Amino acid sequence: DAKTTQPTSMDCAEGRAANLPCNHSTISGNEYVYWYRQIHSQGPQYIIHGLKNNETNEMASLIITEDRKSSTLILPHATLRDTAVYYCIVSVSGGYQKVTFGTGTKLQVIP
Amino acid sequence: KAGVTQTPRYLIKTRGQQVTLSCSPISGHRSVSWYQQTPGQGLQFLFEYFSETQRNKGNFPGRFSGRQFSNSRSEMNVSTLELGDSALYLCASSSQGQSFTDTQYFGPGTRLTVL
């Protein structure tokens, strides 16, 4: 599985959009980009995933660059409850069990 | 429905000892996965069991093993403990566990400290 690089931490003002970047320059053609988040003392929660097209669901939007070497998770209107560690993962579909979540990005939403 | 339960919640062991952690999945769930979480390495997948068979395995040494019983309850064993095994061990269950987007329900974890 391809490795990912994320900033260690980010701050975002409440009500503003939070844009979390992820680099995955060694991603292969059949690997998806997945985003999870982990709120303190809870297990990771699935957010969104995509292959090459941009995706949107009720939680977030995922923007994948044309060369697929990087992506951005967008939380359109961050709330205090969005404070969490966000993990960007690349894996073949169905292969999630083998991935390493890494250390992710600690997002702090500020009132 | 009751959630995923893990026992014990906290454990202190010394180097060289072995430890067994237990996980009871949500009723009806057949897939149980184990993860190790440390500040330095983040959250790493250990292995996944489905219908009493290990279906997937992460990159951990053979000292880490597990099993699943017919009622889907799972145990994880770590032998010859090392200081680096100190971590939060999370168990997650899902209905089938075949897709990354299958919702995994995580337990509260077992905090293992190796002295």
PDB file of C-alpha atoms in Angstrom:
ATOM      1  CA  ASP A   1       0.000   0.000   0.000  1.00  0.00           C
ATOM      2  CA  ALA A   2       1.178   3.517  -0.830  1.00  0.00           C
ATOM      3  CA  LYS A   3       2.283   5.729   2.036  1.00  0.00           C
ATOM      4  CA  THR A   4       0.770   9.093   2.834  1.00  0.00           C
ATOM      5  CA  THR A   5       2.139  12.330   4.252  1.00  0.00           C
ATOM      6  CA  GLN A   6      -0.001  14.683   6.299  1.00  0.00           C
ATOM      7  CA  PRO A   7       0.783  17.773   8.391  1.00  0.00           C
ATOM      8  CA  THR A   8       1.033  17.005  12.069  1.00  0.00           C
ATOM      9  CA  SER A   9      -1.496  19.595  13.175  1.00  0.00           C
ATOM     10  CA  MET A  10      -3.789  22.342  11.938  1.00  0.00           C
ATOM     11  CA  ASP A  11      -6.106  24.951  13.444  1.00  0.00           C
ATOM     12  CA  CYS A  12      -9.395  26.117  12.007  1.00  0.00           C
ATOM     13  CA  ALA A  13     -11.854  28.765  13.193  1.00  0.00           C
ATOM     14  CA  GLU A  14     -15.329  27.503  14.021  1.00  0.00           C
ATOM     15  CA  GLY A  15     -17.716  28.004  11.103  1.00  0.00           C
ATOM     16  CA  ARG A  16     -14.921  28.185   8.555  1.00  0.00           C
ATOM     17  CA  ALA A  17     -13.949  25.509   6.074  1.00  0.00           C
ATOM     18  CA  ALA A  18     -11.214  23.145   7.202  1.00  0.00           C
ATOM     19  CA  ASN A  19      -8.946  21.984   4.383  1.00  0.00           C
ATOM     20  CA  LEU A  20      -6.783  19.001   5.280  1.00  0.00           C
ATOM     21  CA  PRO A  21      -4.100  18.072   2.736  1.00  0.00           C
ATOM     22  CA  CYS A  22      -2.577  14.681   2.072  1.00  0.00           C
ATOM     23  CA  ASN A  23       0.259  13.653  -0.223  1.00  0.00           C
ATOM     24  CA  HIS A  24       0.308  10.165  -1.704  1.00  0.00           C
ATOM     25  CA  SER A  25       2.799  10.438  -4.532  1.00  0.00           C
ATOM     26  CA  THR A  26       3.322   6.675  -4.869  1.00  0.00           C
ATOM     27  CA  ILE A  27      -0.354   5.807  -5.192  1.00  0.00           C
ATOM     28  CA  SER A  28      -1.056   3.146  -7.785  1.00  0.00           C
ATOM     29  CA  GLY A  29      -3.889   3.022 -10.262  1.00  0.00           C
ATOM     30  CA  ASN A  30      -6.155   0.695  -8.316  1.00  0.00           C
ATOM     31  CA  GLU A  31      -5.749   2.372  -4.938  1.00  0.00           C
ATOM     32  CA  TYR A  32      -8.444   4.490  -3.397  1.00  0.00           C
ATOM     33  CA  VAL A  33      -7.974   7.447  -1.079  1.00  0.00           C
ATOM     34  CA  TYR A  34      -9.829   7.042   2.211  1.00  0.00           C
ATOM     35  CA  TRP A  35     -10.283   9.444   5.089  1.00  0.00           C
ATOM     36  CA  TYR A  36     -11.025   8.470   8.666  1.00  0.00           C
ATOM     37  CA  ARG A  37     -11.080  10.510  11.830  1.00  0.00           C
ATOM     38  CA  GLN A  38     -10.600   9.673  15.457  1.00  0.00           C
ATOM     39  CA  ILE A  39     -12.130  11.794  18.138  1.00  0.00           C
ATOM     40  CA  HIS A  40     -10.304  11.592  21.438  1.00  0.00           C
ATOM     41  CA  SER A  41     -10.740   8.279  23.208  1.00  0.00           C
ATOM     42  CA  GLN A  42     -13.023   6.880  20.497  1.00  0.00           C
ATOM     43  CA  GLY A  43     -12.333   4.503  17.629  1.00  0.00           C
ATOM     44  CA  PRO A  44     -11.732   5.774  14.079  1.00  0.00           C
ATOM     45  CA  GLN A  45     -14.785   6.831  12.067  1.00  0.00           C
ATOM     46  CA  TYR A  46     -15.058   6.519   8.280  1.00  0.00           C
ATOM     47  CA  ILE A  47     -15.579   9.864   6.504  1.00  0.00           C
ATOM     48  CA  ILE A  48     -15.254   9.533   2.735  1.00  0.00           C
ATOM     49  CA  HIS A  49     -13.290   7.840  -0.034  1.00  0.00           C
ATOM     50  CA  GLY A  50     -12.601   8.267  -3.747  1.00  0.00           C
ATOM     51  CA  LEU A  51     -10.611   6.940  -6.680  1.00  0.00           C
ATOM     52  CA  LYS A  52     -10.074   9.876  -9.044  1.00  0.00           C
ATOM     53  CA  ASN A  53     -13.247  11.941  -9.107  1.00  0.00           C
ATOM     54  CA  ASN A  54     -14.103  14.468  -6.441  1.00  0.00           C
ATOM     55  CA  GLU A  55     -16.592  13.143  -3.911  1.00  0.00           C
ATOM     56  CA  THR A  56     -19.033  14.736  -1.508  1.00  0.00           C
ATOM     57  CA  ASN A  57     -21.212  13.334   1.238  1.00  0.00           C
ATOM     58  CA  GLU A  58     -23.027  14.707   4.251  1.00  0.00           C
ATOM     59  CA  MET A  59     -19.828  14.936   6.254  1.00  0.00           C
ATOM     60  CA  ALA A  60     -17.203  16.262   3.861  1.00  0.00           C
ATOM     61  CA  SER A  61     -15.847  16.746   0.354  1.00  0.00           C
ATOM     62  CA  LEU A  62     -12.808  15.046  -1.117  1.00  0.00           C
ATOM     63  CA  ILE A  63     -10.772  16.737  -3.819  1.00  0.00           C
ATOM     64  CA  ILE A  64      -8.239  14.527  -5.625  1.00  0.00           C
ATOM     65  CA  THR A  65      -5.714  16.117  -7.985  1.00  0.00           C
ATOM     66  CA  GLU A  66      -5.680  15.016 -11.598  1.00  0.00           C
ATOM     67  CA  ASP A  67      -2.381  13.139 -11.180  1.00  0.00           C
ATOM     68  CA  ARG A  68      -3.815  11.578  -7.977  1.00  0.00           C
ATOM     69  CA  LYS A  69      -0.643  12.348  -6.056  1.00  0.00           C
ATOM     70  CA  SER A  70      -2.420  14.453  -3.486  1.00  0.00           C
ATOM     71  CA  SER A  71      -5.862  15.107  -2.086  1.00  0.00           C
ATOM     72  CA  THR A  72      -7.686  17.491   0.230  1.00  0.00           C
ATOM     73  CA  LEU A  73     -10.444  16.728   2.681  1.00  0.00           C
ATOM     74  CA  ILE A  74     -12.794  19.665   3.137  1.00  0.00           C
ATOM     75  CA  LEU A  75     -15.083  20.116   6.127  1.00  0.00           C
ATOM     76  CA  PRO A  76     -17.244  22.989   4.849  1.00  0.00           C
ATOM     77  CA  HIS A  77     -18.314  24.476   8.180  1.00  0.00           C
ATOM     78  CA  ALA A  78     -16.113  23.189  10.968  1.00  0.00           C
ATOM     79  CA  THR A  79     -17.630  22.840  14.415  1.00  0.00           C
ATOM     80  CA  LEU A  80     -16.003  22.169  17.766  1.00  0.00           C
ATOM     81  CA  ARG A  81     -17.098  18.549  17.439  1.00  0.00           C
ATOM     82  CA  ASP A  82     -14.864  18.202  14.380  1.00  0.00           C
ATOM     83  CA  THR A  83     -11.777  18.485  16.589  1.00  0.00           C
ATOM     84  CA  ALA A  84     -10.083  15.140  15.993  1.00  0.00           C
ATOM     85  CA  VAL A  85      -7.160  13.373  14.367  1.00  0.00           C
ATOM     86  CA  TYR A  86      -7.765  12.900  10.645  1.00  0.00           C
ATOM     87  CA  TYR A  87      -6.171  10.003   8.812  1.00  0.00           C
ATOM     88  CA  CYS A  88      -5.583   9.849   5.079  1.00  0.00           C
ATOM     89  CA  ILE A  89      -5.099   6.295   3.813  1.00  0.00           C
ATOM     90  CA  VAL A  90      -4.614   4.774   0.401  1.00  0.00           C
ATOM     91  CA  SER A  91      -5.546   1.181  -0.262  1.00  0.00           C
ATOM     92  CA  VAL A  92      -7.080  -1.108  -2.782  1.00  0.00           C
ATOM     93  CA  SER A  93     -10.806  -1.523  -2.331  1.00  0.00           C
ATOM     94  CA  GLY A  94     -11.518  -4.072   0.354  1.00  0.00           C
ATOM     95  CA  GLY A  95      -7.940  -4.049   1.526  1.00  0.00           C
ATOM     96  CA  TYR A  96      -8.404  -1.728   4.431  1.00  0.00           C
ATOM     97  CA  GLN A  97      -7.440  -4.272   6.959  1.00  0.00           C
ATOM     98  CA  LYS A  98      -3.825  -4.219   5.922  1.00  0.00           C
ATOM     99  CA  VAL A  99      -3.191  -0.509   6.012  1.00  0.00           C
ATOM    100  CA  THR A 100      -1.346   1.567   8.529  1.00  0.00           C
ATOM    101  CA  PHE A 101      -3.273   4.604   9.644  1.00  0.00           C
ATOM    102  CA  GLY A 102      -0.132   6.508  10.605  1.00  0.00           C
ATOM    103  CA  THR A 103      -0.221   9.522  12.898  1.00  0.00           C
ATOM    104  CA  GLY A 104      -2.646  11.705  10.920  1.00  0.00           C
ATOM    105  CA  THR A 105      -3.382  15.415  11.288  1.00  0.00           C
ATOM    106  CA  LYS A 106      -4.596  16.775  14.577  1.00  0.00           C
ATOM    107  CA  LEU A 107      -7.296  19.326  13.686  1.00  0.00           C
ATOM    108  CA  GLN A 108      -8.148  21.814  16.415  1.00  0.00           C
ATOM    109  CA  VAL A 109     -11.321  23.828  15.795  1.00  0.00           C
ATOM    110  CA  ILE A 110     -11.126  27.103  17.663  1.00  0.00           C
ATOM    111  CA  PRO A 111     -14.223  28.967  18.930  1.00  0.00           C
TER     112      PRO A 111
ATOM    113  CA  LYS B   1     -27.542  -3.317  20.931  1.00  0.00           C
ATOM    114  CA  ALA B   2     -24.598  -3.510  23.246  1.00  0.00           C
ATOM    115  CA  GLY B   3     -21.389  -2.100  21.816  1.00  0.00           C
ATOM    116  CA  VAL B   4     -18.011  -3.707  21.413  1.00  0.00           C
ATOM    117  CA  THR B   5     -16.536  -4.597  24.757  1.00  0.00           C
ATOM    118  CA  GLN B   6     -12.916  -5.177  25.593  1.00  0.00           C
ATOM    119  CA  THR B   7     -11.388  -6.603  28.719  1.00  0.00           C
ATOM    120  CA  PRO B   8      -9.407  -5.725  30.641  1.00  0.00           C
ATOM    121  CA  ARG B   9      -9.360  -1.959  30.163  1.00  0.00           C
ATOM    122  CA  TYR B  10      -5.943  -1.527  31.708  1.00  0.00           C
ATOM    123  CA  LEU B  11      -3.085  -3.946  32.117  1.00  0.00           C
ATOM    124  CA  ILE B  12       0.437  -3.693  33.458  1.00  0.00           C
ATOM    125  CA  LYS B  13       2.955  -6.383  32.625  1.00  0.00           C
ATOM    126  CA  THR B  14       6.723  -6.787  32.726  1.00  0.00           C
ATOM    127  CA  ARG B  15       9.071  -7.607  29.902  1.00  0.00           C
ATOM    128  CA  GLY B  16       9.102 -11.249  28.914  1.00  0.00           C
ATOM    129  CA  GLN B  17       5.606 -11.977  30.140  1.00  0.00           C
ATOM    130  CA  GLN B  18       2.689 -12.782  27.903  1.00  0.00           C
ATOM    131  CA  VAL B  19      -0.758 -11.230  27.817  1.00  0.00           C
ATOM    132  CA  THR B  20      -4.199 -12.106  26.481  1.00  0.00           C
ATOM    133  CA  LEU B  21      -6.743  -9.463  25.578  1.00  0.00           C
ATOM    134  CA  SER B  22     -10.398 -10.159  24.942  1.00  0.00           C
ATOM    135  CA  CYS B  23     -12.954  -8.594  22.624  1.00  0.00           C
ATOM    136  CA  SER B  24     -16.676  -9.221  22.375  1.00  0.00           C
ATOM    137  CA  PRO B  25     -18.140  -7.858  19.134  1.00  0.00           C
ATOM    138  CA  ILE B  26     -21.589  -6.453  18.596  1.00  0.00           C
ATOM    139  CA  SER B  27     -24.156  -9.229  18.439  1.00  0.00           C
ATOM    140  CA  GLY B  28     -24.440 -10.560  14.908  1.00  0.00           C
ATOM    141  CA  HIS B  29     -21.091  -9.179  13.743  1.00  0.00           C
ATOM    142  CA  ARG B  30     -18.760 -11.811  12.335  1.00  0.00           C
ATOM    143  CA  SER B  31     -15.674  -9.739  11.573  1.00  0.00           C
ATOM    144  CA  VAL B  32     -13.307  -8.697  14.342  1.00  0.00           C
ATOM    145  CA  SER B  33     -10.186  -6.637  13.713  1.00  0.00           C
ATOM    146  CA  TRP B  34      -7.408  -5.706  16.073  1.00  0.00           C
ATOM    147  CA  TYR B  35      -5.329  -2.525  15.962  1.00  0.00           C
ATOM    148  CA  GLN B  36      -2.368  -1.195  17.903  1.00  0.00           C
ATOM    149  CA  GLN B  37      -2.190   2.512  18.602  1.00  0.00           C
ATOM    150  CA  THR B  38       0.968   4.256  19.825  1.00  0.00           C
ATOM    151  CA  PRO B  39       1.909   7.937  19.828  1.00  0.00           C
ATOM    152  CA  GLY B  40       4.866   7.334  17.531  1.00  0.00           C
ATOM    153  CA  GLN B  41       3.393   4.909  14.998  1.00  0.00           C
ATOM    154  CA  GLY B  42      -0.235   5.867  15.049  1.00  0.00           C
ATOM    155  CA  LEU B  43      -2.937   3.294  14.456  1.00  0.00           C
ATOM    156  CA  GLN B  44      -1.731   0.083  12.870  1.00  0.00           C
ATOM    157  CA  PHE B  45      -3.705  -2.942  11.775  1.00  0.00           C
ATOM    158  CA  LEU B  46      -2.776  -6.220  13.456  1.00  0.00           C
ATOM    159  CA  PHE B  47      -5.156  -8.832  12.055  1.00  0.00           C
ATOM    160  CA  GLU B  48      -8.759  -9.567  11.224  1.00  0.00           C
ATOM    161  CA  TYR B  49     -10.843 -12.632  11.939  1.00  0.00           C
ATOM    162  CA  PHE B  50     -13.995 -13.742  10.216  1.00  0.00           C
ATOM    163  CA  SER B  51     -15.910 -16.877  11.095  1.00  0.00           C
ATOM    164  CA  GLU B  52     -13.068 -18.192  13.262  1.00  0.00           C
ATOM    165  CA  THR B  53     -10.478 -17.780  10.478  1.00  0.00           C
ATOM    166  CA  GLN B  54      -7.738 -15.204  10.225  1.00  0.00           C
ATOM    167  CA  ARG B  55      -8.556 -13.468   6.976  1.00  0.00           C
ATOM    168  CA  ASN B  56      -6.052 -10.609   6.965  1.00  0.00           C
ATOM    169  CA  LYS B  57      -2.807  -9.897   8.773  1.00  0.00           C
ATOM    170  CA  GLY B  58      -0.726  -6.778   9.241  1.00  0.00           C
ATOM    171  CA  ASN B  59       3.035  -6.465   9.506  1.00  0.00           C
ATOM    172  CA  PHE B  60       3.605  -7.556  13.082  1.00  0.00           C
ATOM    173  CA  PRO B  61       5.949 -10.247  14.403  1.00  0.00           C
ATOM    174  CA  GLY B  62       4.738 -13.717  15.271  1.00  0.00           C
ATOM    175  CA  ARG B  63       4.646 -12.808  18.958  1.00  0.00           C
ATOM    176  CA  PHE B  64       1.282 -11.257  18.168  1.00  0.00           C
ATOM    177  CA  SER B  65      -1.418 -13.828  17.586  1.00  0.00           C
ATOM    178  CA  GLY B  66      -5.129 -14.119  17.872  1.00  0.00           C
ATOM    179  CA  ARG B  67      -8.110 -16.335  17.528  1.00  0.00           C
ATOM    180  CA  GLN B  68     -11.839 -16.153  17.180  1.00  0.00           C
ATOM    181  CA  PHE B  69     -14.411 -18.387  18.756  1.00  0.00           C
ATOM    182  CA  SER B  70     -17.647 -19.711  17.328  1.00  0.00           C
ATOM    183  CA  ASN B  71     -19.605 -16.940  19.068  1.00  0.00           C
ATOM    184  CA  SER B  72     -17.353 -14.368  17.274  1.00  0.00           C
ATOM    185  CA  ARG B  73     -15.601 -13.338  20.471  1.00  0.00           C
ATOM    186  CA  SER B  74     -11.926 -12.835  19.837  1.00  0.00           C
ATOM    187  CA  GLU B  75      -8.743 -12.942  21.844  1.00  0.00           C
ATOM    188  CA  MET B  76      -5.377 -11.455  21.097  1.00  0.00           C
ATOM    189  CA  ASN B  77      -2.193 -12.779  22.629  1.00  0.00           C
ATOM    190  CA  VAL B  78       1.210 -11.174  22.844  1.00  0.00           C
ATOM    191  CA  SER B  79       4.082 -13.354  24.017  1.00  0.00           C
ATOM    192  CA  THR B  80       7.497 -12.319  25.303  1.00  0.00           C
ATOM    193  CA  LEU B  81       6.417  -8.757  25.885  1.00  0.00           C
ATOM    194  CA  GLU B  82       8.769  -5.907  24.973  1.00  0.00           C
ATOM    195  CA  LEU B  83       8.738  -2.320  26.175  1.00  0.00           C
ATOM    196  CA  GLY B  84       7.657  -1.238  22.694  1.00  0.00           C
ATOM    197  CA  ASP B  85       4.457  -3.254  23.015  1.00  0.00           C
ATOM    198  CA  SER B  86       3.069  -0.641  25.383  1.00  0.00           C
ATOM    199  CA  ALA B  87       0.091   0.729  23.503  1.00  0.00           C
ATOM    200  CA  LEU B  88      -3.649   1.041  23.268  1.00  0.00           C
ATOM    201  CA  TYR B  89      -5.070  -2.080  21.633  1.00  0.00           C
ATOM    202  CA  LEU B  90      -8.336  -1.472  19.856  1.00  0.00           C
ATOM    203  CA  CYS B  91     -10.783  -4.073  18.704  1.00  0.00           C
ATOM    204  CA  ALA B  92     -13.362  -3.353  16.034  1.00  0.00           C
ATOM    205  CA  SER B  93     -16.265  -5.360  14.752  1.00  0.00           C
ATOM    206  CA  SER B  94     -18.283  -5.148  11.589  1.00  0.00           C
ATOM    207  CA  SER B  95     -20.972  -7.185   9.971  1.00  0.00           C
ATOM    208  CA  GLN B  96     -18.947  -8.628   7.112  1.00  0.00           C
ATOM    209  CA  GLY B  97     -15.729  -6.623   7.140  1.00  0.00           C
ATOM    210  CA  GLN B  98     -15.170  -6.944   3.415  1.00  0.00           C
ATOM    211  CA  SER B  99     -15.265  -3.316   2.391  1.00  0.00           C
ATOM    212  CA  PHE B 100     -13.300  -0.360   3.639  1.00  0.00           C
ATOM    213  CA  THR B 101     -16.528   1.550   3.894  1.00  0.00           C
ATOM    214  CA  ASP B 102     -18.195  -1.062   6.063  1.00  0.00           C
ATOM    215  CA  THR B 103     -18.815   0.659   9.315  1.00  0.00           C
ATOM    216  CA  GLN B 104     -16.445  -0.576  11.965  1.00  0.00           C
ATOM    217  CA  TYR B 105     -17.514  -0.245  15.552  1.00  0.00           C
ATOM    218  CA  PHE B 106     -14.592   0.172  17.869  1.00  0.00           C
ATOM    219  CA  GLY B 107     -14.334  -0.846  21.482  1.00  0.00           C
ATOM    220  CA  PRO B 108     -12.858   1.381  24.182  1.00  0.00           C
ATOM    221  CA  GLY B 109      -9.500  -0.358  23.955  1.00  0.00           C
ATOM    222  CA  THR B 110      -7.130  -2.036  26.366  1.00  0.00           C
ATOM    223  CA  ARG B 111      -4.263   0.105  27.597  1.00  0.00           C
ATOM    224  CA  LEU B 112      -1.235  -2.165  27.968  1.00  0.00           C
ATOM    225  CA  THR B 113       1.818  -0.933  29.821  1.00  0.00           C
ATOM    226  CA  VAL B 114       4.984  -3.006  29.732  1.00  0.00           C
ATOM    227  CA  LEU B 115       7.537  -2.228  32.429  1.00  0.00           C
TER     228      LEU B 115
END
